[in-house]
Amino acid sequence: MDALGPRMTLMVTAVPCLLSWSFIAFANSVALIYVGRLITGVFLGIFSPVPQVYATEIAEPSIRGMMGAFPEAAVALGSLLCYAFGSVVDWRWLAGISALVPSLPLFVSMVILPESPQWLTKKAKLNEAEKSLRFFRKKSHNVKAEVDIIYENITATDGAEISIWEQCKLFRKPQNWKPVLIVFLVFMCGQFSGFAVVTAYTVDIFNEANTNIDSNTATVIVGLVRFISTLVSAVLLDRLGRKPLLIVSSVGSCVGMVSIGVFFYLKQDGFTNSIGWLPLASLLIYVFFNELGYGPIPWLLSGELIPLAVRTIGNGVAVTAYSLFAFVIGLTFPLLMENISTYIVFWLYGLFSLSGVALGIFLPETRGRTLEEIEKFFAPKTSRSEAPLIKDNIP
């Protein structure tokens, strides 16, 4: 992303997306399926932070929350389509659909759209940056003034063209490591609330619950609620802000996990005949509230909080944290189910969900602020402007 730019990176990653699912669709051995999944993992690692960075860098402050939530909404829509198609078609056809649907629209759209003005300015391509902004702004907007602001911020914060090693050395400054740490913690809270478990093991959870609800149908319903929740979040992020939604999301996620834990607690004593609806209702509550804040906010903050000077390394840390925590949660869930009571597992996820309340209290509110103003907030007090970004209690 640092070398090619967000737009070109998205174009390049469309190719392995097509290739990886093709390996799976035409696999004649388990080894080829492994190869396809391996390429998919590498592709996702490269791809994951880029749409958020691109969306936040091209968006005006008044709609940046909505723009930053759209990539998460697209992920939720993709999951919903996979659940729906997966319940009615063979897995090879599903792999073929997964190859064509993301990669072709992604490549075509990136051919049409211009590169990020932030990245172009960082590369000293000021004329191209102005052209990019003209594409995304209304005609009356002073694009030259905005490019000048971006350029001044880059030069003032060591954000000009520097090597990866020089970016690493910049992490000695609090204004660089603090925002990355915040993004890291938000990703950790979201994943340890059990989201990877719900997305990967929905069918298994319903089979374990042993209710009269069809597991595939319930999975599609969960995917639909997830998609609707991301759209609601896109609307609310610029109206209410990031902090309130994160707190509401953590409390709602806790309620959902505790509720499904209650079902399994009652199930061991045989008291679930009249509450067979509870597992589905609990997961719907969890998914709705989780996607309201825990879903889009970490990715949005990775594009908003991390300074341009260390955005390459910082987003690498963010996506590594997301992938690592998702891997740990997905790996340990079956082990926990085998060794401790099922209801305790879900109550643990509910407890972890509440950690977002404490984090939300200390989180800086970025709603309606320019990326340059957000960077100034983390700068040492002596170099901040006279009017602080927000009244906050970040240490």
Coordinates of C-alpha atoms in Angstrom, one line a residue:
M1 CA 0.0 0.0 0.0
D2 CA 2.9 2.4 0.8
A3 CA 4.7 1.6 -2.5
L4 CA 1.7 1.3 -4.9
G5 CA -1.0 3.3 -3.2
P6 CA -4.4 2.1 -1.8
R7 CA -6.1 2.1 -5.2
M8 CA -3.4 0.2 -7.0
T9 CA -3.1 -2.3 -4.2
L10 CA -6.8 -3.1 -4.5
M11 CA -6.4 -3.7 -8.2
V12 CA -3.5 -6.0 -7.7
T13 CA -5.2 -8.0 -5.0
A14 CA -8.1 -8.7 -7.2
V15 CA -5.9 -11.2 -9.1
P16 CA -5.1 -13.5 -6.2
C17 CA -8.7 -13.3 -5.1
L18 CA -9.7 -14.8 -8.4
L19 CA -6.9 -17.3 -8.4
S20 CA -7.4 -18.6 -4.8
W21 CA -11.1 -19.5 -5.3
S22 CA -10.3 -21.0 -8.7
F23 CA -7.9 -23.4 -7.0
I24 CA -10.7 -24.5 -4.7
A25 CA -13.5 -24.7 -7.4
F26 CA -11.4 -26.9 -9.6
A27 CA -9.5 -28.9 -6.9
N28 CA -9.1 -32.6 -7.5
S29 CA -7.3 -33.2 -4.2
V30 CA -7.3 -31.9 -0.7
A31 CA -3.8 -30.4 -1.3
L32 CA -5.2 -28.0 -4.0
I33 CA -7.9 -26.9 -1.5
Y34 CA -5.1 -26.1 1.0
V35 CA -3.2 -24.1 -1.7
G36 CA -6.4 -22.1 -2.4
R37 CA -7.0 -21.4 1.2
L38 CA -3.4 -20.4 1.7
I39 CA -3.6 -17.9 -1.1
T40 CA -6.9 -16.6 0.3
G41 CA -5.2 -16.0 3.6
V42 CA -2.4 -14.1 2.1
F43 CA -4.8 -12.1 0.0
L44 CA -7.0 -11.2 2.9
G45 CA -3.9 -10.2 5.0
I46 CA -2.9 -7.7 2.2
F47 CA -6.4 -6.6 1.4
S48 CA -8.1 -6.2 4.7
P49 CA -6.9 -2.7 5.8
V50 CA -6.8 -1.1 2.4
P51 CA -10.5 -0.4 1.7
Q52 CA -10.8 1.4 5.1
V53 CA -7.7 3.5 4.4
Y54 CA -8.9 4.4 0.9
A55 CA -12.4 5.2 2.1
T56 CA -11.3 7.4 5.0
E57 CA -8.7 9.3 2.9
I58 CA -11.1 10.2 0.1
A59 CA -14.1 11.0 2.3
E60 CA -15.0 14.4 3.7
P61 CA -15.1 14.5 7.5
S62 CA -18.9 14.8 7.6
I63 CA -19.4 11.4 5.9
R64 CA -16.2 9.6 6.8
G65 CA -17.9 7.4 9.4
M66 CA -20.4 6.2 6.8
M67 CA -17.7 5.7 4.2
G68 CA -15.6 3.8 6.7
A69 CA -18.5 1.5 7.6
F70 CA -19.3 0.6 4.0
P71 CA -16.3 -1.9 3.7
E72 CA -17.6 -3.8 6.8
A73 CA -21.1 -3.7 5.3
A74 CA -19.7 -5.2 2.1
V75 CA -18.0 -8.0 4.2
A76 CA -21.4 -8.7 5.9
L77 CA -23.2 -8.8 2.5
G78 CA -20.6 -11.2 1.2
S79 CA -21.0 -13.5 4.2
L80 CA -24.8 -13.3 3.8
L81 CA -24.5 -14.3 0.1
C82 CA -22.2 -17.2 1.0
Y83 CA -24.6 -18.4 3.6
A84 CA -27.5 -18.2 1.2
F85 CA -25.8 -19.8 -1.8
G86 CA -24.0 -22.3 0.4
S87 CA -27.4 -23.7 1.6
V88 CA -28.6 -24.4 -2.0
V89 CA -25.6 -25.0 -4.2
D90 CA -22.6 -27.4 -4.3
W91 CA -19.4 -26.0 -2.6
R92 CA -17.6 -26.0 -6.0
W93 CA -20.2 -23.6 -7.4
L94 CA -20.0 -21.5 -4.3
A95 CA -16.2 -21.2 -4.8
G96 CA -16.7 -20.2 -8.4
I97 CA -19.2 -17.5 -7.3
S98 CA -16.7 -16.3 -4.7
A99 CA -14.0 -16.0 -7.3
L100 CA -16.1 -13.8 -9.7
V101 CA -18.3 -11.7 -7.5
P102 CA -15.5 -9.8 -5.5
S103 CA -12.7 -9.7 -8.0
L104 CA -14.3 -8.4 -11.2
P105 CA -16.3 -5.5 -9.6
L106 CA -13.2 -4.6 -7.5
F107 CA -10.9 -4.4 -10.5
V108 CA -13.3 -2.5 -12.7
S109 CA -14.2 0.1 -10.0
M110 CA -10.5 0.7 -9.2
V111 CA -9.8 1.3 -12.9
I112 CA -12.4 4.1 -12.9
L113 CA -11.6 5.7 -9.5
P114 CA -8.5 7.9 -8.9
E115 CA -5.8 7.3 -6.3
S116 CA -6.0 8.5 -2.7
P117 CA -5.1 12.3 -2.5
Q118 CA -3.3 11.6 0.8
W119 CA -1.0 9.1 -0.8
L120 CA -0.4 11.2 -3.9
T121 CA 0.5 14.2 -1.7
K122 CA 2.9 12.0 0.3
K123 CA 4.6 11.1 -3.0
A124 CA 4.8 14.8 -3.9
K125 CA 2.4 14.3 -6.8
L126 CA 0.5 17.5 -6.0
N127 CA -1.1 18.0 -9.3
E128 CA -2.5 14.5 -9.4
A129 CA -3.7 14.9 -5.8
E130 CA -5.7 18.0 -6.8
K131 CA -7.2 16.0 -9.7
S132 CA -8.1 13.2 -7.3
L133 CA -9.9 15.6 -4.9
R134 CA -11.8 17.3 -7.8
F135 CA -13.2 13.9 -8.6
F136 CA -14.4 13.4 -5.0
R137 CA -15.4 16.9 -4.1
K138 CA -18.1 19.3 -5.3
K139 CA -17.1 21.9 -7.9
S140 CA -17.1 24.8 -5.5
H141 CA -14.6 23.1 -3.2
N142 CA -11.1 24.6 -2.9
V143 CA -9.1 21.5 -3.7
K144 CA -5.7 23.4 -3.8
A145 CA -6.3 24.6 -0.2
E146 CA -7.0 21.0 1.0
V147 CA -3.9 19.6 -0.7
D148 CA -1.9 22.4 0.9
I149 CA -3.2 21.4 4.3
I150 CA -2.4 17.7 3.7
Y151 CA 1.1 18.7 2.5
E152 CA 1.8 20.9 5.5
N153 CA 0.7 18.2 7.9
I154 CA 2.9 15.6 6.1
T155 CA 6.0 17.8 6.4
A156 CA 5.2 18.8 10.0
T157 CA 4.8 15.1 11.1
D158 CA 7.6 13.5 9.3
G159 CA 5.1 11.9 6.9
A160 CA 7.1 12.5 3.7
E161 CA 8.5 9.7 1.6
I162 CA 10.6 7.6 4.1
S163 CA 11.7 4.0 4.3
I164 CA 10.0 1.3 6.4
W165 CA 12.9 1.3 8.8
E166 CA 12.6 5.0 9.3
Q167 CA 8.8 4.5 9.9
C168 CA 9.7 2.0 12.7
K169 CA 11.9 4.6 14.4
L170 CA 9.1 7.1 14.4
F171 CA 7.2 4.8 16.9
R172 CA 9.4 6.2 19.6
K173 CA 7.2 9.2 19.6
P174 CA 3.9 9.0 21.6
Q175 CA 1.9 10.6 18.9
N176 CA 2.7 7.6 16.7
W177 CA 2.5 4.6 19.1
K178 CA -0.6 5.8 21.1
P179 CA -3.1 5.7 18.2
V180 CA -1.7 2.3 17.0
L181 CA -2.1 0.9 20.5
I182 CA -5.7 2.2 20.7
V183 CA -6.6 0.5 17.4
F184 CA -4.8 -2.7 18.6
L185 CA -6.9 -2.7 21.8
V186 CA -10.2 -2.1 19.9
F187 CA -9.5 -5.0 17.6
M188 CA -8.6 -7.2 20.6
C189 CA -11.9 -6.3 22.4
G190 CA -14.0 -7.0 19.3
Q191 CA -12.4 -10.4 18.6
F192 CA -12.4 -11.6 22.2
S193 CA -16.1 -10.9 22.3
G194 CA -16.4 -14.1 20.3
F195 CA -17.2 -12.7 16.8
A196 CA -15.0 -15.2 15.0
V197 CA -16.9 -18.0 16.8
V198 CA -20.3 -16.8 15.6
T199 CA -19.2 -16.3 12.0
A200 CA -17.4 -19.6 11.7
Y201 CA -19.4 -21.9 13.9
T202 CA -23.0 -20.7 13.5
V203 CA -24.3 -24.0 12.2
D204 CA -22.4 -25.9 14.9
I205 CA -23.9 -23.8 17.6
F206 CA -27.4 -24.5 16.4
N207 CA -26.7 -28.2 16.0
E208 CA -25.3 -28.2 19.6
A209 CA -28.4 -26.3 20.8
N210 CA -30.5 -29.2 19.3
T211 CA -33.6 -27.1 18.7
N212 CA -36.3 -27.4 16.1
I213 CA -34.7 -24.5 14.1
D214 CA -33.0 -25.5 10.8
S215 CA -29.4 -24.6 11.3
N216 CA -28.8 -23.4 7.7
T217 CA -31.9 -21.2 7.7
A218 CA -30.8 -19.7 11.1
T219 CA -27.4 -19.0 9.7
V220 CA -28.9 -17.1 6.7
I221 CA -31.1 -15.1 9.2
V222 CA -28.0 -14.3 11.3
G223 CA -26.2 -13.1 8.2
L224 CA -29.1 -10.9 7.1
V225 CA -29.2 -9.2 10.6
R226 CA -25.5 -8.7 10.4
F227 CA -25.8 -6.9 7.1
I228 CA -28.7 -4.7 8.3
S229 CA -26.7 -3.8 11.4
T230 CA -23.7 -2.6 9.4
L231 CA -26.1 -0.3 7.4
V232 CA -27.5 1.1 10.6
S233 CA -24.0 1.6 11.9
A234 CA -23.1 3.5 8.7
V235 CA -26.0 5.9 9.4
L236 CA -25.3 6.4 13.1
L237 CA -21.5 6.7 13.1
D238 CA -21.6 10.3 11.8
R239 CA -24.6 11.2 13.9
L240 CA -23.8 9.8 17.3
G241 CA -20.0 9.3 17.0
R242 CA -17.6 6.4 17.6
K243 CA -17.5 6.4 21.4
P244 CA -21.3 5.9 22.1
L245 CA -21.6 3.2 19.5
L246 CA -18.6 1.3 20.8
I247 CA -20.0 1.3 24.4
V248 CA -23.6 0.3 23.2
S249 CA -22.0 -2.4 21.0
S250 CA -20.0 -3.9 23.9
V251 CA -23.0 -4.0 26.3
G252 CA -25.4 -5.5 23.6
S253 CA -22.8 -8.1 22.6
C254 CA -22.5 -9.1 26.3
V255 CA -26.3 -9.5 26.6
G256 CA -26.4 -11.7 23.5
M257 CA -23.6 -14.0 24.7
V258 CA -24.9 -14.2 28.2
S259 CA -28.4 -15.1 26.9
I260 CA -27.1 -18.0 24.8
G261 CA -25.1 -19.1 27.8
V262 CA -28.3 -19.2 29.8
F263 CA -29.9 -21.4 27.2
F264 CA -27.1 -24.0 27.4
Y265 CA -27.1 -23.7 31.2
L266 CA -30.8 -24.6 31.2
K267 CA -30.3 -27.2 28.5
Q268 CA -28.2 -29.4 30.8
D269 CA -31.1 -29.6 33.2
G270 CA -33.7 -30.2 30.5
F271 CA -35.5 -26.9 30.8
T272 CA -35.3 -25.8 27.2
N273 CA -38.4 -27.3 25.6
S274 CA -40.3 -24.0 25.7
I275 CA -37.4 -21.7 24.8
G276 CA -36.1 -23.3 21.6
W277 CA -36.2 -19.8 20.1
L278 CA -33.6 -18.4 22.6
P279 CA -30.4 -19.5 20.7
L280 CA -31.5 -17.7 17.5
A281 CA -32.7 -14.7 19.4
S282 CA -29.5 -14.5 21.4
L283 CA -27.3 -14.7 18.3
L284 CA -29.3 -12.1 16.5
I285 CA -29.0 -9.7 19.5
Y286 CA -25.2 -10.4 19.6
V287 CA -24.7 -10.0 15.9
F288 CA -26.7 -6.8 15.6
F289 CA -25.0 -5.0 18.5
N290 CA -21.5 -6.4 17.6
E291 CA -21.8 -5.1 14.1
L292 CA -23.1 -1.8 15.3
G293 CA -19.7 -0.9 16.8
Y294 CA -17.2 -3.7 17.2
G295 CA -17.5 -4.6 13.5
P296 CA -16.8 -1.3 11.6
I297 CA -15.2 0.9 14.3
P298 CA -11.8 -0.8 14.6
W299 CA -11.3 -0.7 10.8
L300 CA -12.6 2.9 10.7
L301 CA -10.2 4.0 13.5
S302 CA -7.3 2.3 11.7
G303 CA -7.8 4.8 8.8
E304 CA -8.6 7.7 11.1
L305 CA -6.2 7.5 14.1
I306 CA -3.0 6.1 12.7
P307 CA -0.8 9.0 11.4
L308 CA 0.1 9.2 7.8
A309 CA 3.8 9.0 8.7
V310 CA 3.4 5.5 10.1
R311 CA 0.2 4.4 8.4
T312 CA 1.9 1.6 6.5
I313 CA 3.4 -0.1 9.6
G314 CA 0.5 0.9 11.8
N315 CA -2.1 -0.7 9.6
G316 CA 0.1 -3.8 9.3
V317 CA 0.0 -4.0 13.1
A318 CA -3.8 -3.5 13.1
V319 CA -4.6 -6.2 10.5
T320 CA -2.1 -8.6 12.2
A321 CA -3.8 -8.1 15.5
Y322 CA -7.2 -8.7 13.9
S323 CA -6.1 -11.9 12.1
L324 CA -4.2 -13.2 15.2
F325 CA -7.0 -12.7 17.6
A326 CA -9.5 -14.2 15.1
F327 CA -7.2 -17.2 14.7
V328 CA -6.8 -17.7 18.5
I329 CA -10.6 -17.4 19.1
G330 CA -11.5 -19.7 16.2
L331 CA -8.9 -22.2 17.3
T332 CA -9.7 -22.3 21.0
F333 CA -13.5 -22.5 20.7
P334 CA -13.7 -26.3 19.9
L335 CA -11.1 -27.0 22.6
L336 CA -13.0 -24.9 25.2
M337 CA -16.3 -26.7 24.2
E338 CA -14.6 -30.1 24.9
N339 CA -13.0 -29.2 28.2
I340 CA -15.5 -26.9 30.0
S341 CA -19.2 -26.4 30.1
T342 CA -20.7 -24.8 27.0
Y343 CA -22.5 -22.1 28.9
I344 CA -19.3 -21.0 30.6
V345 CA -17.6 -20.6 27.2
F346 CA -20.3 -18.1 26.1
W347 CA -20.3 -16.3 29.4
L348 CA -16.6 -15.8 29.1
Y349 CA -17.1 -14.2 25.7
G350 CA -19.8 -12.0 27.3
L351 CA -17.4 -10.9 30.0
F352 CA -14.8 -10.0 27.4
S353 CA -17.4 -8.0 25.4
L354 CA -17.7 -5.6 28.3
S355 CA -14.1 -4.5 28.0
G356 CA -15.2 -2.2 25.2
V357 CA -17.0 -0.1 27.7
A358 CA -13.8 0.9 29.5
L359 CA -12.1 1.4 26.1
G360 CA -14.9 3.5 24.8
I361 CA -14.7 5.9 27.7
F362 CA -11.0 6.7 26.9
L363 CA -11.4 6.6 23.1
P364 CA -10.9 10.0 21.4
E365 CA -14.0 11.0 19.4
T366 CA -13.1 11.6 15.7
R367 CA -16.6 12.4 14.4
G368 CA -16.5 15.4 12.1
R369 CA -12.7 16.0 12.4
T370 CA -10.2 16.1 9.6
L371 CA -7.4 13.6 9.5
E372 CA -5.0 16.4 10.1
E373 CA -6.9 17.6 13.2
I374 CA -6.9 14.0 14.6
E375 CA -3.1 13.8 14.2
K376 CA -2.7 17.1 16.1
F377 CA -4.6 15.7 19.0
F378 CA -1.9 13.1 19.7
A379 CA 0.9 15.5 19.2
P380 CA 2.8 16.9 22.3
K381 CA 0.9 19.6 24.0
T382 CA 3.5 22.2 23.1
S383 CA 2.9 21.7 19.4
R384 CA -0.9 21.5 19.5
S385 CA -3.0 24.3 18.2
E386 CA -4.6 26.6 20.7
A387 CA -8.0 25.0 20.2
P388 CA -7.7 21.3 21.2
L389 CA -9.3 18.6 19.1
I390 CA -11.7 17.3 21.8
K391 CA -12.1 17.4 25.5
D392 CA -10.9 13.9 26.3
N393 CA -9.1 12.1 29.0
I394 CA -6.6 10.1 27.0
P395 CA -3.4 9.8 29.0

